[in-house]
mmCIF file of C-alpha atoms in Angstrom:
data_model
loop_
_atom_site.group_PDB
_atom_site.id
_atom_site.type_symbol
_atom_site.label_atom_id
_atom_site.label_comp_id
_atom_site.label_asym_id
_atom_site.label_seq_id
_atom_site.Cartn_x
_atom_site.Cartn_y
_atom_site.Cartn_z
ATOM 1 C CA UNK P 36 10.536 -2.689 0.319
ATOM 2 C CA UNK P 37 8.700 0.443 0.487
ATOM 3 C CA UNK P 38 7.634 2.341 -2.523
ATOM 4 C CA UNK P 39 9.239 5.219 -3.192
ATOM 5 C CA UNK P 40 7.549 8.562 -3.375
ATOM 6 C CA UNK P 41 8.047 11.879 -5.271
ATOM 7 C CA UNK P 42 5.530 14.667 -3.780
ATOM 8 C CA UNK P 43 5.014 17.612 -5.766
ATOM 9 C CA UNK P 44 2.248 20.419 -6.151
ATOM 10 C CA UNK P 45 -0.222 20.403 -9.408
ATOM 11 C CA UNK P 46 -0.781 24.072 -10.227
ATOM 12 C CA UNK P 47 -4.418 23.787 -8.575
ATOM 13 C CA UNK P 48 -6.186 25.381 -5.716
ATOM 14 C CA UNK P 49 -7.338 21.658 -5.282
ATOM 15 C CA UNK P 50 -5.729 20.161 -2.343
ATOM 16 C CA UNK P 51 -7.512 16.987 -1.149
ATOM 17 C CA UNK P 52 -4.598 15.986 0.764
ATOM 18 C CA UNK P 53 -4.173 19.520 3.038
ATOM 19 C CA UNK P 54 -5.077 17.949 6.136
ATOM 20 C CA UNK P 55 -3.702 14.457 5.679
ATOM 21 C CA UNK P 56 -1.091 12.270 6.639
ATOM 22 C CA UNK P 57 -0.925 9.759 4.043
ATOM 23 C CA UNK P 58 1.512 6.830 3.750
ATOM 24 C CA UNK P 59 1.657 3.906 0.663
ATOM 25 C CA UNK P 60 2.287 0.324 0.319
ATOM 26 C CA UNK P 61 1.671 -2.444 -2.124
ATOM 27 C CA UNK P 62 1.023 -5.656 -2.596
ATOM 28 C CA UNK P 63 1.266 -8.508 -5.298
ATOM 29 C CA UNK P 64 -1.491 -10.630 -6.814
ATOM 30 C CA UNK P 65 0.788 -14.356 -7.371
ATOM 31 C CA UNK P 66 -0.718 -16.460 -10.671
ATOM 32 C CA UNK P 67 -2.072 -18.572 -8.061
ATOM 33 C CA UNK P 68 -4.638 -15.792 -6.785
ATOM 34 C CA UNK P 69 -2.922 -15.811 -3.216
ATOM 35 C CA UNK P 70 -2.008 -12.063 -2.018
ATOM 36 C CA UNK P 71 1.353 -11.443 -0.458
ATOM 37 C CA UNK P 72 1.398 -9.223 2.710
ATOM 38 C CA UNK P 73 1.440 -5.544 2.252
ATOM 39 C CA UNK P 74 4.695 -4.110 1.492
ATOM 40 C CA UNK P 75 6.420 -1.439 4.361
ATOM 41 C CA UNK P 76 4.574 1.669 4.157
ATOM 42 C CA UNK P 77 6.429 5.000 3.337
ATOM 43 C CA UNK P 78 6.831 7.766 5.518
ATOM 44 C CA UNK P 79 3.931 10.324 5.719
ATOM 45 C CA UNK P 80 4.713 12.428 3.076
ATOM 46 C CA UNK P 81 3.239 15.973 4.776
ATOM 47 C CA UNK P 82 5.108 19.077 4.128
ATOM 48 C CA UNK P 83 3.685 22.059 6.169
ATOM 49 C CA UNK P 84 3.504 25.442 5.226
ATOM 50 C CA UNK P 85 5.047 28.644 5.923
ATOM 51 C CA UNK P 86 4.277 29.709 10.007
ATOM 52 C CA UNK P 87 0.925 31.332 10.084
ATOM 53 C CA UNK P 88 -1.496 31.553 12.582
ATOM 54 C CA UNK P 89 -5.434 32.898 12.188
ATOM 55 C CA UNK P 90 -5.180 34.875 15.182
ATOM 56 C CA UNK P 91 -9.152 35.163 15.297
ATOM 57 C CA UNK P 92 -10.269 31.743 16.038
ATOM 58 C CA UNK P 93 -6.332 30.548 16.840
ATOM 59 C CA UNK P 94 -6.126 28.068 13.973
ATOM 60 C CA UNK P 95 -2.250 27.037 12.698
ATOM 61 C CA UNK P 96 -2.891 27.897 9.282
ATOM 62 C CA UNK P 97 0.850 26.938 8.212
ATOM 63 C CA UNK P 98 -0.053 23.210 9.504
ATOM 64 C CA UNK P 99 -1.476 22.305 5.741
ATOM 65 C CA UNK P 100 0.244 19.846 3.606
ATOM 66 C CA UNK P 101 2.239 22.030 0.515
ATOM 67 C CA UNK P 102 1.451 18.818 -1.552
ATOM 68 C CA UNK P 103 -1.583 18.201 -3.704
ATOM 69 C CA UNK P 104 0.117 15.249 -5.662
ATOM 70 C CA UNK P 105 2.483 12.303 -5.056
ATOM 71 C CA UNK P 106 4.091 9.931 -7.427
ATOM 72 C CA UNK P 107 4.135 6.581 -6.106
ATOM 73 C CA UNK P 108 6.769 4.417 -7.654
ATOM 74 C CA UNK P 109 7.052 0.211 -7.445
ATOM 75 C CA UNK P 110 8.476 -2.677 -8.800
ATOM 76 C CA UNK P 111 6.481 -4.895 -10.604
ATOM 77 C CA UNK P 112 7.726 -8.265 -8.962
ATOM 78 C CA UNK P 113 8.662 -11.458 -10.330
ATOM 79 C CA UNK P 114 7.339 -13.793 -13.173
ATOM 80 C CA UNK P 115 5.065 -15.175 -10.785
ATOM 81 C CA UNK P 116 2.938 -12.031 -10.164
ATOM 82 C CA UNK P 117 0.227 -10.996 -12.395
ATOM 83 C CA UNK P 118 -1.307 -7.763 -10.257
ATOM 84 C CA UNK P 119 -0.020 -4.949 -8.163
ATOM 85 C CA UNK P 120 -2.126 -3.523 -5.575
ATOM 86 C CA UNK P 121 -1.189 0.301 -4.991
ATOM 87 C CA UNK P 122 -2.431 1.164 -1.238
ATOM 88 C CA UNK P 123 -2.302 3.729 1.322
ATOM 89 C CA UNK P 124 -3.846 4.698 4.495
ATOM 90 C CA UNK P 125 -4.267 7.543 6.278
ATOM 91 C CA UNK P 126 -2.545 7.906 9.424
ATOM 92 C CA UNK P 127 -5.152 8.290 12.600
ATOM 93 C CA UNK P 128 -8.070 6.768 10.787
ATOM 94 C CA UNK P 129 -9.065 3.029 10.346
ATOM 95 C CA UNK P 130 -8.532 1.129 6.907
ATOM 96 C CA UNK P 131 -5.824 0.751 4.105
ATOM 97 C CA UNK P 132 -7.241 1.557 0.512
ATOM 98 C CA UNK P 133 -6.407 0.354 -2.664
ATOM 99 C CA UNK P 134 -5.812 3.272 -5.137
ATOM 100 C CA UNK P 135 -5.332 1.511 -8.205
ATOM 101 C CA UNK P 136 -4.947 -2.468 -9.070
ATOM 102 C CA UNK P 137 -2.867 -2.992 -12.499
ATOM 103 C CA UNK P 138 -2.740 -6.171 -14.324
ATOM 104 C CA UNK P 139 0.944 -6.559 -15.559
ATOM 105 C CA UNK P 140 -0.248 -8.186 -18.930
ATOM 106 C CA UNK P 141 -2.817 -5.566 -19.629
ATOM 107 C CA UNK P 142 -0.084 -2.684 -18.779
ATOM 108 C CA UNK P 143 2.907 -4.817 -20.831
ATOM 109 C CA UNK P 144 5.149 -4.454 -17.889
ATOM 110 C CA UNK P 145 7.671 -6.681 -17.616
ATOM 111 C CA UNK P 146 9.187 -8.735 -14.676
ATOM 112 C CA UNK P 147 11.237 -6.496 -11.629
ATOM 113 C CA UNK P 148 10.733 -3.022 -13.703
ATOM 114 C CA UNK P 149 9.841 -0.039 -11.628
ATOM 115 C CA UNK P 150 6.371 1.553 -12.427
ATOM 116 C CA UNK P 151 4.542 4.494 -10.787
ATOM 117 C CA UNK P 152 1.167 6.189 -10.346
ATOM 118 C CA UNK P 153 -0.038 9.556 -9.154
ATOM 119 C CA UNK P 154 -1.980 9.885 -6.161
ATOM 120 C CA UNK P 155 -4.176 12.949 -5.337
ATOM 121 C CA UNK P 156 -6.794 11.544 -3.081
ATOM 122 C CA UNK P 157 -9.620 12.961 -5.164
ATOM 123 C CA UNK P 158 -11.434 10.083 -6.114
ATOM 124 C CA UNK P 159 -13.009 7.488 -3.851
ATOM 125 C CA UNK P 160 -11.069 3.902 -2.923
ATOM 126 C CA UNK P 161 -12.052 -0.011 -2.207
ATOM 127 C CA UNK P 162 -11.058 -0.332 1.332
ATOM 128 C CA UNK P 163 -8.995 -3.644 1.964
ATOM 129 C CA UNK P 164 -10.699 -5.903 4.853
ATOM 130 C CA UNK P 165 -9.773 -5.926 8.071
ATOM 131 C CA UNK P 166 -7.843 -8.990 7.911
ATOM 132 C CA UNK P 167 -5.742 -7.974 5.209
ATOM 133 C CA UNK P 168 -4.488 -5.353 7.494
ATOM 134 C CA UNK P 169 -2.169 -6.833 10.250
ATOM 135 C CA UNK P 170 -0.921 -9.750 7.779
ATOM 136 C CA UNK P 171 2.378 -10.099 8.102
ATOM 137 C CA UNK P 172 3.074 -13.159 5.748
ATOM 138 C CA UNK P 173 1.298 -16.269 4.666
ATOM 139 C CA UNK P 174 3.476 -19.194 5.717
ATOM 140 C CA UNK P 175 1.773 -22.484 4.850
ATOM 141 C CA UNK P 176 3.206 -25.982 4.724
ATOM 142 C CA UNK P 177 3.420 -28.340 1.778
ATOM 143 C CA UNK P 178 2.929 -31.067 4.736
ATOM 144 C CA UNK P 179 2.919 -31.387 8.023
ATOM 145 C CA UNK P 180 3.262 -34.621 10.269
ATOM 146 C CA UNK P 181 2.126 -32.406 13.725
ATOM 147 C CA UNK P 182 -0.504 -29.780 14.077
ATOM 148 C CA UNK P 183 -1.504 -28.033 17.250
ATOM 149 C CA UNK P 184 -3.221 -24.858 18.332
ATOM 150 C CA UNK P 185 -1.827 -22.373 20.995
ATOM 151 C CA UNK P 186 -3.851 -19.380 21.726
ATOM 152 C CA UNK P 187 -5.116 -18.412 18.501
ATOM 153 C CA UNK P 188 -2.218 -19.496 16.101
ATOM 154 C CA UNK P 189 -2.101 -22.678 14.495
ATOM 155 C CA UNK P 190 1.194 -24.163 14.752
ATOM 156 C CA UNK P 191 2.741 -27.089 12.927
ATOM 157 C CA UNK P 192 5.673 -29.396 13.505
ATOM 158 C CA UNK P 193 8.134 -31.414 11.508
ATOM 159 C CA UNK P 194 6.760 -30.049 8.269
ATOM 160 C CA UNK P 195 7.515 -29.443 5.082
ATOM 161 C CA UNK P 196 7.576 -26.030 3.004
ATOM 162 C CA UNK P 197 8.124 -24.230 -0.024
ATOM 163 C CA UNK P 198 5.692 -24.490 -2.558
ATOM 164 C CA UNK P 199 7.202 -23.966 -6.177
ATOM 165 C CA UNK P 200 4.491 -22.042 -8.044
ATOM 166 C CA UNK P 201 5.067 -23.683 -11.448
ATOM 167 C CA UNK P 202 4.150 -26.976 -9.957
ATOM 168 C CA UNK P 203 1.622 -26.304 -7.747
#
């Protein structure tokens, strides 16, 4: 699922995120140091402004985002994940960025408990790479008695899934 997200404004004439349309995501780091995809993203959380319009150079003044903060909230996932990868990405530009990675053990956050982070785009983030981005799952067989290529997927056939993590 998405995380779920709380804007609000911080009483500061700060607002890194006027001009943005930012959504979030997140992923999990498993014990076995395999990523899962990225979760769905939120909506864009953009809230404009009253109407205004600089009538001198024609510039929609009321088109900046009312938010300066947003509270990003997650669930922690199951025994078998040991990090959580907060992301976002800004809509119209290239690149989903991490925002903050927590280690469950170093936090003492427990399995499938709901944790959250604010966000005010003021600091500089580690971009994810490319191939992280269009992931949609990692689906990898135990064993497989068939492999083939078609285009540029590998496929398998009469195979075998479902790792268990505590064996593997």
């Amino acid at each position: 699922y998405a995380p779920t997200v709380t804007p609000a404004f911080r009483g500061s004439n700060e607002n890194y995120m006027e001009d943005k349309f930012i959504s979030f995501a997140y992923r999990y780091r498993y014990k076995d140091g395999e990523y899962s995809a990225l979760s769905a993203f939120t909506d864009a959380v953009f809230e404009p402004g009253d109407f205004q319009i600089d009538y001198g150079n024609y510039d929609m003044i009321g088109m900046r985002n009312s938010y300066n903060l947003v509270n990003v909230s997650f669930n922690t996932g199951s025994k078998h994940v040991d990090e959580i990868d907060v992301c976002f990405k800004i809509h119209g530009r290239p690149g989903i960025f991490i925002i903050e990675r927590f280690n469950k053990d170093d936090q003492g956050w427990g399995n499938g408990s709901n944790q959250s982070v604010d966000f005010n785009n003021k600091k500089i983030y580690t971009a994810l790479p490319s191939s992280e981005i269009v992931r949609s799952f990692d689906n990898v067989p135990r064993y497989a008695k068939a492999q083939t290529s078609m285009g540029n997927r590998i496929m398998y056939g009469n195979y075998k899934d479902g790792y268990d993590i505590d064996t593997v």
